[in-house]
Amino acid sequence: MGKVSLEGIEFHAYHGAYPEESILGNRFTLDLELETEFRQAMLHDDLSATVDYSRLYKLIKARMDVKVKLLEHLGHMIVTDILGAYPKTTKIRLTLKKHHPALGGLVSFSSVQIQYPEDYA
């Protein structure tokens, strides 16, 4: 088993429970760590035997383009998409941050962390 990570992925997207959030949008940052079997990729320099970072980014970007209200739901949908694309994935840790959420005061970010399979038991 090995770990693959993408850290500090940034998007401007339109997620939120309040109407103005779906109009103005906001900055989001995502950190992702996967555990998967990639021994064959290590031994044979074979991209098809591991997680393709470019494909993973495109999968996340496509999900970020679909408006939802809750970070929890968005994170869950990203986890589901990853498991569909990479069924050999045994663990996922995803942290999703919304920068400067509209809470009526100065807040750097709100965030959720989702862990698979722990949060799915």
Coordinates of C-alpha atoms in Angstrom, one line a residue:
M1 CA 0.0 0.0 0.0
G2 CA 1.2 3.5 -0.8
K3 CA -0.1 7.1 -0.4
V4 CA -0.9 9.5 -3.1
S5 CA -1.6 13.2 -2.2
L6 CA -2.7 16.4 -3.9
E7 CA -2.5 19.3 -1.6
G8 CA -3.7 22.9 -1.8
I9 CA -5.9 22.4 -4.8
E10 CA -7.7 25.7 -5.3
F11 CA -11.0 26.5 -7.0
H12 CA -13.4 29.4 -7.3
A13 CA -16.8 27.8 -6.9
Y14 CA -20.4 28.6 -6.0
H15 CA -21.3 26.3 -3.0
G16 CA -23.2 27.5 0.0
A17 CA -26.6 27.4 1.8
Y18 CA -27.2 31.1 1.3
P19 CA -28.4 32.6 -2.1
E20 CA -25.6 35.1 -2.3
E21 CA -23.0 32.3 -2.1
S22 CA -24.4 30.7 -5.3
I23 CA -24.1 34.1 -7.1
L24 CA -20.8 35.5 -5.8
G25 CA -18.9 32.3 -5.3
N26 CA -16.0 31.8 -3.0
R27 CA -12.5 30.4 -2.9
F28 CA -12.1 26.7 -1.8
T29 CA -9.0 24.7 -1.0
L30 CA -8.9 20.9 -1.0
D31 CA -6.2 18.6 0.4
L32 CA -6.5 14.9 -0.5
E33 CA -4.6 11.8 0.5
L34 CA -5.4 8.3 -0.9
E35 CA -4.1 4.9 0.1
T36 CA -3.9 2.5 -2.8
E37 CA -1.9 -0.4 -4.2
F38 CA 0.8 0.9 -6.5
R39 CA 3.5 -1.7 -6.3
Q40 CA 3.3 -2.4 -10.1
A41 CA 3.7 1.3 -10.8
M42 CA 6.8 1.4 -8.6
L43 CA 8.4 -1.6 -10.3
H44 CA 7.4 -0.9 -13.9
D45 CA 7.0 2.8 -14.3
D46 CA 3.4 2.3 -15.4
L47 CA 0.9 5.1 -15.0
S48 CA -2.0 2.8 -15.5
A49 CA -1.0 0.9 -12.3
T50 CA -1.5 3.9 -10.0
V51 CA -3.6 7.1 -9.6
D52 CA -3.2 9.5 -12.5
Y53 CA -2.9 13.0 -10.8
S54 CA -4.2 14.8 -13.9
R55 CA -7.3 12.6 -14.1
L56 CA -7.8 12.9 -10.3
Y57 CA -7.7 16.7 -10.6
K58 CA -10.2 16.7 -13.5
L59 CA -12.5 14.5 -11.5
I60 CA -12.4 16.9 -8.6
K61 CA -12.8 20.0 -10.8
A62 CA -15.9 18.5 -12.5
R63 CA -17.5 17.9 -9.1
M64 CA -16.5 21.4 -7.9
D65 CA -18.4 22.9 -10.9
V66 CA -21.7 21.4 -9.6
K67 CA -23.4 23.7 -7.0
V68 CA -24.3 22.2 -3.7
K69 CA -25.2 23.7 -0.3
L70 CA -23.0 21.8 2.1
L71 CA -19.3 21.1 2.2
E72 CA -20.1 17.8 3.8
H73 CA -22.2 16.8 0.7
L74 CA -19.6 18.1 -1.7
G75 CA -16.8 16.1 0.1
H76 CA -18.9 13.0 0.0
M77 CA -19.5 13.3 -3.7
I78 CA -15.8 13.7 -4.4
V79 CA -15.1 10.6 -2.3
T80 CA -17.7 8.7 -4.2
D81 CA -16.2 9.9 -7.6
I82 CA -12.7 8.8 -6.5
L83 CA -13.9 5.4 -5.4
G84 CA -15.7 4.9 -8.8
A85 CA -12.6 5.9 -10.8
Y86 CA -10.0 4.1 -8.6
P87 CA -11.6 1.1 -6.9
K88 CA -8.3 -0.1 -5.5
T89 CA -8.4 2.9 -3.1
T90 CA -8.6 1.7 0.4
K91 CA -8.4 4.9 2.4
I92 CA -9.2 8.6 1.6
R93 CA -8.6 11.6 3.7
L94 CA -10.2 14.8 2.3
T95 CA -10.1 18.2 3.8
L96 CA -12.2 20.9 2.1
K97 CA -12.0 24.5 3.1
K98 CA -14.2 27.5 2.2
H99 CA -12.2 30.7 2.6
H100 CA -13.8 33.7 4.4
P101 CA -17.3 32.2 4.8
A102 CA -20.2 34.6 5.1
L103 CA -20.8 34.2 8.9
G104 CA -21.2 37.8 9.9
G105 CA -17.6 38.2 11.1
L106 CA -14.0 37.7 10.1
V107 CA -13.3 33.9 9.8
S108 CA -10.3 32.7 7.7
F109 CA -12.1 29.5 6.6
S110 CA -14.6 26.8 7.5
S111 CA -13.7 23.2 6.7
V112 CA -14.8 19.6 6.8
Q113 CA -12.6 16.5 6.9
I114 CA -14.0 13.3 5.5
Q115 CA -12.2 10.0 6.0
Y116 CA -13.1 6.8 4.1
P117 CA -13.9 4.2 5.2
E118 CA -14.1 5.5 8.8
D119 CA -17.0 8.0 8.1
Y120 CA -18.9 5.4 6.1
A121 CA -19.1 2.6 8.7

